Amino acid sequence: DIVMTQSPDSLAVSLGERATINCKSSQSVLYNSNNKNYLAWYQQKPGQPPKLLIYWASTRESGVPDRFSGSGSGTDFTLTISSLQAEDVAVYYCQQHYSIPFTFGPGTKVDIK
Amino acid sequence: EVQLLESGGGLVQPGGSLRLSCAASGFTFSTFAMSWVRQAPGKGLEWVSVISDSAGSTFYADSVKGRFTISRDNSKNTLYLQMNSLRVEDTAVYYCAKSNGGNCYGSQDYWGQGTLVTVSS
């Protein structure tokens, strides 16, 4: 199984400041035949289901604010919130859908400092 | 508007069975793979199972393999999860999620609100 790790476990950022979350997979999730990274980022607010933010590691889902961006390839990925807003308080998960079983990272909790 | 509405959760004793349903609307159900993902109370997300658009392919997490069965009825726009031999550790909110493609290897772009399954004596 591919193991997903995230860092940090939690972070507190001032409003308007940048938040950066890292995700690492135990093996590459880059599919060479189509050059796509099978890596997604989700946001989950308390009492709500997860919401897809980023897919193929760097493609923003429709309707997601452009302050959210994803980067990375192979085994190392980053989710960046360029200017944190109050509504961004949530837990963020990365997920690989490259191989069965699909696996999620443990989550990173983002709060306001 | 895409809508996914789970039902069928509840309290069941260890060793018992439940069948979850997920009624889908707002998209062409038969052309997208569908998944179940669960979340134990206060814990992270755990992928459970996925089924391709035509139901030709199904996959399971090791933790549920042999006990859970995913299926779909494309004529009724409904996804199912038959859960047998339930264990205390299966207690979780179960989410139905739509994949962003027809094969199983896609991200999940829409999620239902979830249904709570509690396994306890």
PDB file of C-alpha atoms in Angstrom:
ATOM      1  CA  ASP A   1       0.000   0.000   0.000  1.00  0.00           C
ATOM      2  CA  ILE A   2       1.120   3.559  -0.639  1.00  0.00           C
ATOM      3  CA  VAL A   3       1.527   5.408   2.646  1.00  0.00           C
ATOM      4  CA  MET A   4       0.711   9.109   2.630  1.00  0.00           C
ATOM      5  CA  THR A   5       2.234  11.436   5.196  1.00  0.00           C
ATOM      6  CA  GLN A   6       1.471  15.100   5.783  1.00  0.00           C
ATOM      7  CA  SER A   7       3.286  17.873   7.571  1.00  0.00           C
ATOM      8  CA  PRO A   8       2.713  19.692   9.741  1.00  0.00           C
ATOM      9  CA  ASP A   9      -0.060  18.028  11.740  1.00  0.00           C
ATOM     10  CA  SER A  10      -1.490  21.479  12.384  1.00  0.00           C
ATOM     11  CA  LEU A  11      -0.649  25.084  11.763  1.00  0.00           C
ATOM     12  CA  ALA A  12      -1.954  28.486  12.762  1.00  0.00           C
ATOM     13  CA  VAL A  13      -1.568  31.341  10.301  1.00  0.00           C
ATOM     14  CA  SER A  14      -2.551  35.001  10.529  1.00  0.00           C
ATOM     15  CA  LEU A  15      -5.320  36.224   8.269  1.00  0.00           C
ATOM     16  CA  GLY A  16      -3.900  37.202   4.904  1.00  0.00           C
ATOM     17  CA  GLU A  17      -0.723  35.193   5.394  1.00  0.00           C
ATOM     18  CA  ARG A  18       0.433  32.106   3.481  1.00  0.00           C
ATOM     19  CA  ALA A  19      -0.250  28.563   4.639  1.00  0.00           C
ATOM     20  CA  THR A  20       1.740  25.655   3.250  1.00  0.00           C
ATOM     21  CA  ILE A  21       0.941  21.980   3.703  1.00  0.00           C
ATOM     22  CA  ASN A  22       3.212  19.191   2.563  1.00  0.00           C
ATOM     23  CA  CYS A  23       2.258  15.696   1.484  1.00  0.00           C
ATOM     24  CA  LYS A  24       4.587  12.819   0.727  1.00  0.00           C
ATOM     25  CA  SER A  25       3.807   9.441  -0.773  1.00  0.00           C
ATOM     26  CA  SER A  26       5.839   6.294  -0.066  1.00  0.00           C
ATOM     27  CA  GLN A  27       6.116   5.672  -3.801  1.00  0.00           C
ATOM     28  CA  SER A  28       5.607   7.708  -6.923  1.00  0.00           C
ATOM     29  CA  VAL A  29       2.036   8.476  -7.965  1.00  0.00           C
ATOM     30  CA  LEU A  30       3.106   9.759 -11.368  1.00  0.00           C
ATOM     31  CA  TYR A  31       1.639   7.686 -14.182  1.00  0.00           C
ATOM     32  CA  ASN A  32       4.202   7.908 -16.948  1.00  0.00           C
ATOM     33  CA  SER A  33       1.878   7.084 -19.831  1.00  0.00           C
ATOM     34  CA  ASN A  34      -0.177  10.266 -19.348  1.00  0.00           C
ATOM     35  CA  ASN A  35       2.275  12.272 -17.208  1.00  0.00           C
ATOM     36  CA  LYS A  36      -0.363  12.823 -14.519  1.00  0.00           C
ATOM     37  CA  ASN A  37       0.144  12.696 -10.780  1.00  0.00           C
ATOM     38  CA  TYR A  38      -2.753  10.801  -9.196  1.00  0.00           C
ATOM     39  CA  LEU A  39      -2.859  13.110  -6.193  1.00  0.00           C
ATOM     40  CA  ALA A  40      -5.817  15.106  -4.896  1.00  0.00           C
ATOM     41  CA  TRP A  41      -6.344  17.594  -2.082  1.00  0.00           C
ATOM     42  CA  TYR A  42      -9.544  17.861  -0.057  1.00  0.00           C
ATOM     43  CA  GLN A  43     -10.819  20.364   2.477  1.00  0.00           C
ATOM     44  CA  GLN A  44     -13.092  19.283   5.307  1.00  0.00           C
ATOM     45  CA  LYS A  45     -14.808  21.762   7.577  1.00  0.00           C
ATOM     46  CA  PRO A  46     -16.352  20.630  10.881  1.00  0.00           C
ATOM     47  CA  GLY A  47     -19.586  18.724  10.397  1.00  0.00           C
ATOM     48  CA  GLN A  48     -19.264  18.744   6.618  1.00  0.00           C
ATOM     49  CA  PRO A  49     -18.176  16.197   4.009  1.00  0.00           C
ATOM     50  CA  PRO A  50     -14.841  16.653   2.284  1.00  0.00           C
ATOM     51  CA  LYS A  51     -14.637  18.977  -0.682  1.00  0.00           C
ATOM     52  CA  LEU A  52     -12.308  18.475  -3.631  1.00  0.00           C
ATOM     53  CA  LEU A  53      -9.905  21.392  -4.031  1.00  0.00           C
ATOM     54  CA  ILE A  54      -7.135  20.165  -6.337  1.00  0.00           C
ATOM     55  CA  TYR A  55      -6.798  17.155  -8.632  1.00  0.00           C
ATOM     56  CA  TRP A  56      -3.935  15.842 -10.770  1.00  0.00           C
ATOM     57  CA  ALA A  57      -1.778  17.492  -8.084  1.00  0.00           C
ATOM     58  CA  SER A  58      -2.128  20.993  -9.492  1.00  0.00           C
ATOM     59  CA  THR A  59      -5.490  21.444 -11.254  1.00  0.00           C
ATOM     60  CA  ARG A  60      -7.907  23.562  -9.274  1.00  0.00           C
ATOM     61  CA  GLU A  61     -11.468  22.244  -9.123  1.00  0.00           C
ATOM     62  CA  SER A  62     -14.108  24.519 -10.628  1.00  0.00           C
ATOM     63  CA  GLY A  63     -15.275  27.156  -8.157  1.00  0.00           C
ATOM     64  CA  VAL A  64     -12.285  26.846  -5.849  1.00  0.00           C
ATOM     65  CA  PRO A  65     -10.725  30.244  -5.089  1.00  0.00           C
ATOM     66  CA  ASP A  66      -7.427  30.889  -6.808  1.00  0.00           C
ATOM     67  CA  ARG A  67      -5.679  31.437  -3.473  1.00  0.00           C
ATOM     68  CA  PHE A  68      -5.527  27.628  -3.340  1.00  0.00           C
ATOM     69  CA  SER A  69      -2.791  26.033  -5.423  1.00  0.00           C
ATOM     70  CA  GLY A  70      -1.157  22.643  -5.651  1.00  0.00           C
ATOM     71  CA  SER A  71       2.308  21.694  -6.795  1.00  0.00           C
ATOM     72  CA  GLY A  72       4.754  18.821  -6.840  1.00  0.00           C
ATOM     73  CA  SER A  73       5.332  15.587  -8.697  1.00  0.00           C
ATOM     74  CA  GLY A  74       6.313  12.010  -8.048  1.00  0.00           C
ATOM     75  CA  THR A  75       6.338  11.658  -4.288  1.00  0.00           C
ATOM     76  CA  ASP A  76       6.376  15.208  -2.919  1.00  0.00           C
ATOM     77  CA  PHE A  77       3.452  17.596  -3.070  1.00  0.00           C
ATOM     78  CA  THR A  78       2.391  20.912  -1.588  1.00  0.00           C
ATOM     79  CA  LEU A  79      -0.917  22.682  -1.041  1.00  0.00           C
ATOM     80  CA  THR A  80      -0.573  26.434  -0.657  1.00  0.00           C
ATOM     81  CA  ILE A  81      -3.164  28.907   0.537  1.00  0.00           C
ATOM     82  CA  SER A  82      -1.669  32.195  -0.582  1.00  0.00           C
ATOM     83  CA  SER A  83      -3.702  34.491   1.671  1.00  0.00           C
ATOM     84  CA  LEU A  84      -5.564  32.735   4.452  1.00  0.00           C
ATOM     85  CA  GLN A  85      -9.193  33.684   4.944  1.00  0.00           C
ATOM     86  CA  ALA A  86     -11.379  32.915   7.960  1.00  0.00           C
ATOM     87  CA  GLU A  87     -13.439  30.469   5.910  1.00  0.00           C
ATOM     88  CA  ASP A  88     -10.331  28.395   5.197  1.00  0.00           C
ATOM     89  CA  VAL A  89     -10.237  27.011   8.743  1.00  0.00           C
ATOM     90  CA  ALA A  90     -10.512  23.279   8.110  1.00  0.00           C
ATOM     91  CA  VAL A  91      -8.647  20.009   7.951  1.00  0.00           C
ATOM     92  CA  TYR A  92      -6.874  19.353   4.667  1.00  0.00           C
ATOM     93  CA  TYR A  93      -6.203  15.868   3.322  1.00  0.00           C
ATOM     94  CA  CYS A  94      -4.131  14.629   0.422  1.00  0.00           C
ATOM     95  CA  GLN A  95      -5.089  11.383  -1.313  1.00  0.00           C
ATOM     96  CA  GLN A  96      -3.398   9.157  -3.838  1.00  0.00           C
ATOM     97  CA  HIS A  97      -5.635   7.428  -6.380  1.00  0.00           C
ATOM     98  CA  TYR A  98      -2.793   5.851  -8.299  1.00  0.00           C
ATOM     99  CA  SER A  99      -3.052   2.380  -6.847  1.00  0.00           C
ATOM    100  CA  ILE A 100      -5.539   0.334  -4.877  1.00  0.00           C
ATOM    101  CA  PRO A 101      -6.090   0.813  -2.005  1.00  0.00           C
ATOM    102  CA  PHE A 102      -6.433   4.534  -2.425  1.00  0.00           C
ATOM    103  CA  THR A 103      -5.006   6.152   0.670  1.00  0.00           C
ATOM    104  CA  PHE A 104      -5.392   9.478   2.421  1.00  0.00           C
ATOM    105  CA  GLY A 105      -2.894  11.390   4.444  1.00  0.00           C
ATOM    106  CA  PRO A 106      -3.667  11.844   8.153  1.00  0.00           C
ATOM    107  CA  GLY A 107      -4.794  15.429   7.639  1.00  0.00           C
ATOM    108  CA  THR A 108      -3.478  18.879   8.524  1.00  0.00           C
ATOM    109  CA  LYS A 109      -5.569  21.185  10.664  1.00  0.00           C
ATOM    110  CA  VAL A 110      -5.412  24.855   9.705  1.00  0.00           C
ATOM    111  CA  ASP A 111      -6.428  27.542  12.201  1.00  0.00           C
ATOM    112  CA  ILE A 112      -6.211  31.299  12.503  1.00  0.00           C
ATOM    113  CA  LYS A 113      -3.396  32.692  14.616  1.00  0.00           C
TER     114      LYS A 113
ATOM    115  CA  GLU B   1     -26.816  20.336  -9.381  1.00  0.00           C
ATOM    116  CA  VAL B   2     -25.113  17.122  -8.307  1.00  0.00           C
ATOM    117  CA  GLN B   3     -26.732  15.554  -5.263  1.00  0.00           C
ATOM    118  CA  LEU B   4     -25.778  12.409  -3.390  1.00  0.00           C
ATOM    119  CA  LEU B   5     -28.061  11.246  -0.600  1.00  0.00           C
ATOM    120  CA  GLU B   6     -26.964   8.369   1.607  1.00  0.00           C
ATOM    121  CA  SER B   7     -29.332   6.298   3.703  1.00  0.00           C
ATOM    122  CA  GLY B   8     -29.419   3.027   5.594  1.00  0.00           C
ATOM    123  CA  GLY B   9     -27.111   3.801   8.488  1.00  0.00           C
ATOM    124  CA  GLY B  10     -27.962   3.020  12.073  1.00  0.00           C
ATOM    125  CA  LEU B  11     -27.104   0.968  15.129  1.00  0.00           C
ATOM    126  CA  VAL B  12     -26.236  -2.693  14.603  1.00  0.00           C
ATOM    127  CA  GLN B  13     -24.728  -5.364  16.810  1.00  0.00           C
ATOM    128  CA  PRO B  14     -21.327  -6.871  16.062  1.00  0.00           C
ATOM    129  CA  GLY B  15     -21.703  -9.602  13.469  1.00  0.00           C
ATOM    130  CA  GLY B  16     -24.779  -7.960  11.996  1.00  0.00           C
ATOM    131  CA  SER B  17     -25.478  -6.570   8.545  1.00  0.00           C
ATOM    132  CA  LEU B  18     -26.559  -3.292   6.987  1.00  0.00           C
ATOM    133  CA  ARG B  19     -27.087  -2.088   3.447  1.00  0.00           C
ATOM    134  CA  LEU B  20     -26.279   1.507   2.642  1.00  0.00           C
ATOM    135  CA  SER B  21     -27.787   3.270  -0.337  1.00  0.00           C
ATOM    136  CA  CYS B  22     -26.761   6.433  -2.148  1.00  0.00           C
ATOM    137  CA  ALA B  23     -29.308   8.094  -4.417  1.00  0.00           C
ATOM    138  CA  ALA B  24     -27.641  10.208  -7.085  1.00  0.00           C
ATOM    139  CA  SER B  25     -29.044  13.031  -9.173  1.00  0.00           C
ATOM    140  CA  GLY B  26     -27.895  15.956 -11.276  1.00  0.00           C
ATOM    141  CA  PHE B  27     -25.470  14.016 -13.466  1.00  0.00           C
ATOM    142  CA  THR B  28     -25.394  11.004 -15.779  1.00  0.00           C
ATOM    143  CA  PHE B  29     -24.864   8.396 -13.090  1.00  0.00           C
ATOM    144  CA  SER B  30     -24.048   5.544 -15.469  1.00  0.00           C
ATOM    145  CA  THR B  31     -20.944   7.286 -16.832  1.00  0.00           C
ATOM    146  CA  PHE B  32     -19.055   7.832 -13.581  1.00  0.00           C
ATOM    147  CA  ALA B  33     -17.301   5.554 -11.117  1.00  0.00           C
ATOM    148  CA  MET B  34     -18.514   5.791  -7.540  1.00  0.00           C
ATOM    149  CA  SER B  35     -16.829   5.278  -4.188  1.00  0.00           C
ATOM    150  CA  TRP B  36     -17.499   4.787  -0.510  1.00  0.00           C
ATOM    151  CA  VAL B  37     -15.233   6.538   1.988  1.00  0.00           C
ATOM    152  CA  ARG B  38     -15.647   6.353   5.755  1.00  0.00           C
ATOM    153  CA  GLN B  39     -14.591   8.424   8.732  1.00  0.00           C
ATOM    154  CA  ALA B  40     -14.521   7.054  12.250  1.00  0.00           C
ATOM    155  CA  PRO B  41     -15.547   9.536  14.969  1.00  0.00           C
ATOM    156  CA  GLY B  42     -12.814  12.145  15.379  1.00  0.00           C
ATOM    157  CA  LYS B  43     -10.541  10.400  12.873  1.00  0.00           C
ATOM    158  CA  GLY B  44      -9.341  10.873   9.321  1.00  0.00           C
ATOM    159  CA  LEU B  45     -10.696   9.637   6.027  1.00  0.00           C
ATOM    160  CA  GLU B  46     -10.470   5.983   4.990  1.00  0.00           C
ATOM    161  CA  TRP B  47     -11.220   4.829   1.456  1.00  0.00           C
ATOM    162  CA  VAL B  48     -13.488   1.759   1.498  1.00  0.00           C
ATOM    163  CA  SER B  49     -14.454   0.736  -2.020  1.00  0.00           C
ATOM    164  CA  VAL B  50     -14.902   1.851  -5.622  1.00  0.00           C
ATOM    165  CA  ILE B  51     -16.990   0.601  -8.547  1.00  0.00           C
ATOM    166  CA  SER B  52     -16.555   1.537 -12.196  1.00  0.00           C
ATOM    167  CA  ASP B  53     -19.276   3.141 -14.273  1.00  0.00           C
ATOM    168  CA  SER B  54     -20.520  -0.135 -15.746  1.00  0.00           C
ATOM    169  CA  ALA B  55     -19.895  -2.124 -12.536  1.00  0.00           C
ATOM    170  CA  GLY B  56     -17.332  -4.162 -14.436  1.00  0.00           C
ATOM    171  CA  SER B  57     -14.635  -3.398 -11.873  1.00  0.00           C
ATOM    172  CA  THR B  58     -14.820  -3.265  -8.107  1.00  0.00           C
ATOM    173  CA  PHE B  59     -12.093  -2.795  -5.531  1.00  0.00           C
ATOM    174  CA  TYR B  60     -11.973  -2.881  -1.741  1.00  0.00           C
ATOM    175  CA  ALA B  61      -9.800  -1.878   1.169  1.00  0.00           C
ATOM    176  CA  ASP B  62      -8.243  -4.889   2.878  1.00  0.00           C
ATOM    177  CA  SER B  63     -10.103  -3.987   6.072  1.00  0.00           C
ATOM    178  CA  VAL B  64     -13.471  -4.730   4.443  1.00  0.00           C
ATOM    179  CA  LYS B  65     -12.616  -7.242   1.721  1.00  0.00           C
ATOM    180  CA  GLY B  66     -14.786 -10.338   1.946  1.00  0.00           C
ATOM    181  CA  ARG B  67     -17.296  -8.603   4.232  1.00  0.00           C
ATOM    182  CA  PHE B  68     -18.506  -5.614   2.199  1.00  0.00           C
ATOM    183  CA  THR B  69     -19.905  -5.605  -1.341  1.00  0.00           C
ATOM    184  CA  ILE B  70     -20.273  -2.526  -3.500  1.00  0.00           C
ATOM    185  CA  SER B  71     -22.860  -2.497  -6.267  1.00  0.00           C
ATOM    186  CA  ARG B  72     -24.884  -0.088  -8.340  1.00  0.00           C
ATOM    187  CA  ASP B  73     -28.156   0.049 -10.229  1.00  0.00           C
ATOM    188  CA  ASN B  74     -27.699   2.455 -13.115  1.00  0.00           C
ATOM    189  CA  SER B  75     -31.412   2.267 -13.959  1.00  0.00           C
ATOM    190  CA  LYS B  76     -32.184   3.650 -10.493  1.00  0.00           C
ATOM    191  CA  ASN B  77     -29.173   6.002 -10.194  1.00  0.00           C
ATOM    192  CA  THR B  78     -28.308   4.311  -6.929  1.00  0.00           C
ATOM    193  CA  LEU B  79     -25.104   3.077  -5.331  1.00  0.00           C
ATOM    194  CA  TYR B  80     -25.094   0.421  -2.603  1.00  0.00           C
ATOM    195  CA  LEU B  81     -22.799  -0.944   0.048  1.00  0.00           C
ATOM    196  CA  GLN B  82     -23.778  -4.273   1.579  1.00  0.00           C
ATOM    197  CA  MET B  83     -21.959  -4.637   4.894  1.00  0.00           C
ATOM    198  CA  ASN B  84     -21.853  -8.052   6.564  1.00  0.00           C
ATOM    199  CA  SER B  85     -20.044  -9.383   9.629  1.00  0.00           C
ATOM    200  CA  LEU B  86     -19.829  -5.886  11.021  1.00  0.00           C
ATOM    201  CA  ARG B  87     -17.223  -5.108  13.650  1.00  0.00           C
ATOM    202  CA  VAL B  88     -16.963  -2.394  16.264  1.00  0.00           C
ATOM    203  CA  GLU B  89     -14.152  -0.841  14.230  1.00  0.00           C
ATOM    204  CA  ASP B  90     -16.519  -0.342  11.278  1.00  0.00           C
ATOM    205  CA  THR B  91     -18.249   2.405  13.258  1.00  0.00           C
ATOM    206  CA  ALA B  92     -18.001   5.533  11.118  1.00  0.00           C
ATOM    207  CA  VAL B  93     -19.759   8.047   8.951  1.00  0.00           C
ATOM    208  CA  TYR B  94     -19.952   6.512   5.482  1.00  0.00           C
ATOM    209  CA  TYR B  95     -19.743   8.903   2.552  1.00  0.00           C
ATOM    210  CA  CYS B  96     -20.808   8.208  -0.982  1.00  0.00           C
ATOM    211  CA  ALA B  97     -18.611  10.029  -3.509  1.00  0.00           C
ATOM    212  CA  LYS B  98     -18.666  10.524  -7.265  1.00  0.00           C
ATOM    213  CA  SER B  99     -15.471  10.037  -9.228  1.00  0.00           C
ATOM    214  CA  ASN B 100     -14.473  12.505 -11.919  1.00  0.00           C
ATOM    215  CA  GLY B 101     -14.306   9.789 -14.562  1.00  0.00           C
ATOM    216  CA  GLY B 102     -15.730   6.453 -15.587  1.00  0.00           C
ATOM    217  CA  ASN B 103     -12.852   4.282 -14.491  1.00  0.00           C
ATOM    218  CA  CYS B 104     -11.993   3.674 -10.887  1.00  0.00           C
ATOM    219  CA  TYR B 105      -8.792   5.710 -10.783  1.00  0.00           C
ATOM    220  CA  GLY B 106     -10.159   9.190 -10.346  1.00  0.00           C
ATOM    221  CA  SER B 107     -10.455  11.709  -7.562  1.00  0.00           C
ATOM    222  CA  GLN B 108     -13.792  12.243  -5.846  1.00  0.00           C
ATOM    223  CA  ASP B 109     -15.367  15.487  -6.968  1.00  0.00           C
ATOM    224  CA  TYR B 110     -18.725  15.345  -5.174  1.00  0.00           C
ATOM    225  CA  TRP B 111     -19.581  13.892  -1.768  1.00  0.00           C
ATOM    226  CA  GLY B 112     -22.800  13.151   0.051  1.00  0.00           C
ATOM    227  CA  GLN B 113     -23.480  14.314   3.600  1.00  0.00           C
ATOM    228  CA  GLY B 114     -22.800  10.845   4.965  1.00  0.00           C
ATOM    229  CA  THR B 115     -24.690   8.283   7.006  1.00  0.00           C
ATOM    230  CA  LEU B 116     -23.605   7.121  10.450  1.00  0.00           C
ATOM    231  CA  VAL B 117     -23.072   3.427  11.103  1.00  0.00           C
ATOM    232  CA  THR B 118     -22.633   2.425  14.732  1.00  0.00           C
ATOM    233  CA  VAL B 119     -21.613  -1.124  15.570  1.00  0.00           C
ATOM    234  CA  SER B 120     -22.110  -1.807  19.239  1.00  0.00           C
ATOM    235  CA  SER B 121     -23.638  -4.354  21.570  1.00  0.00           C
TER     236      SER B 121
END
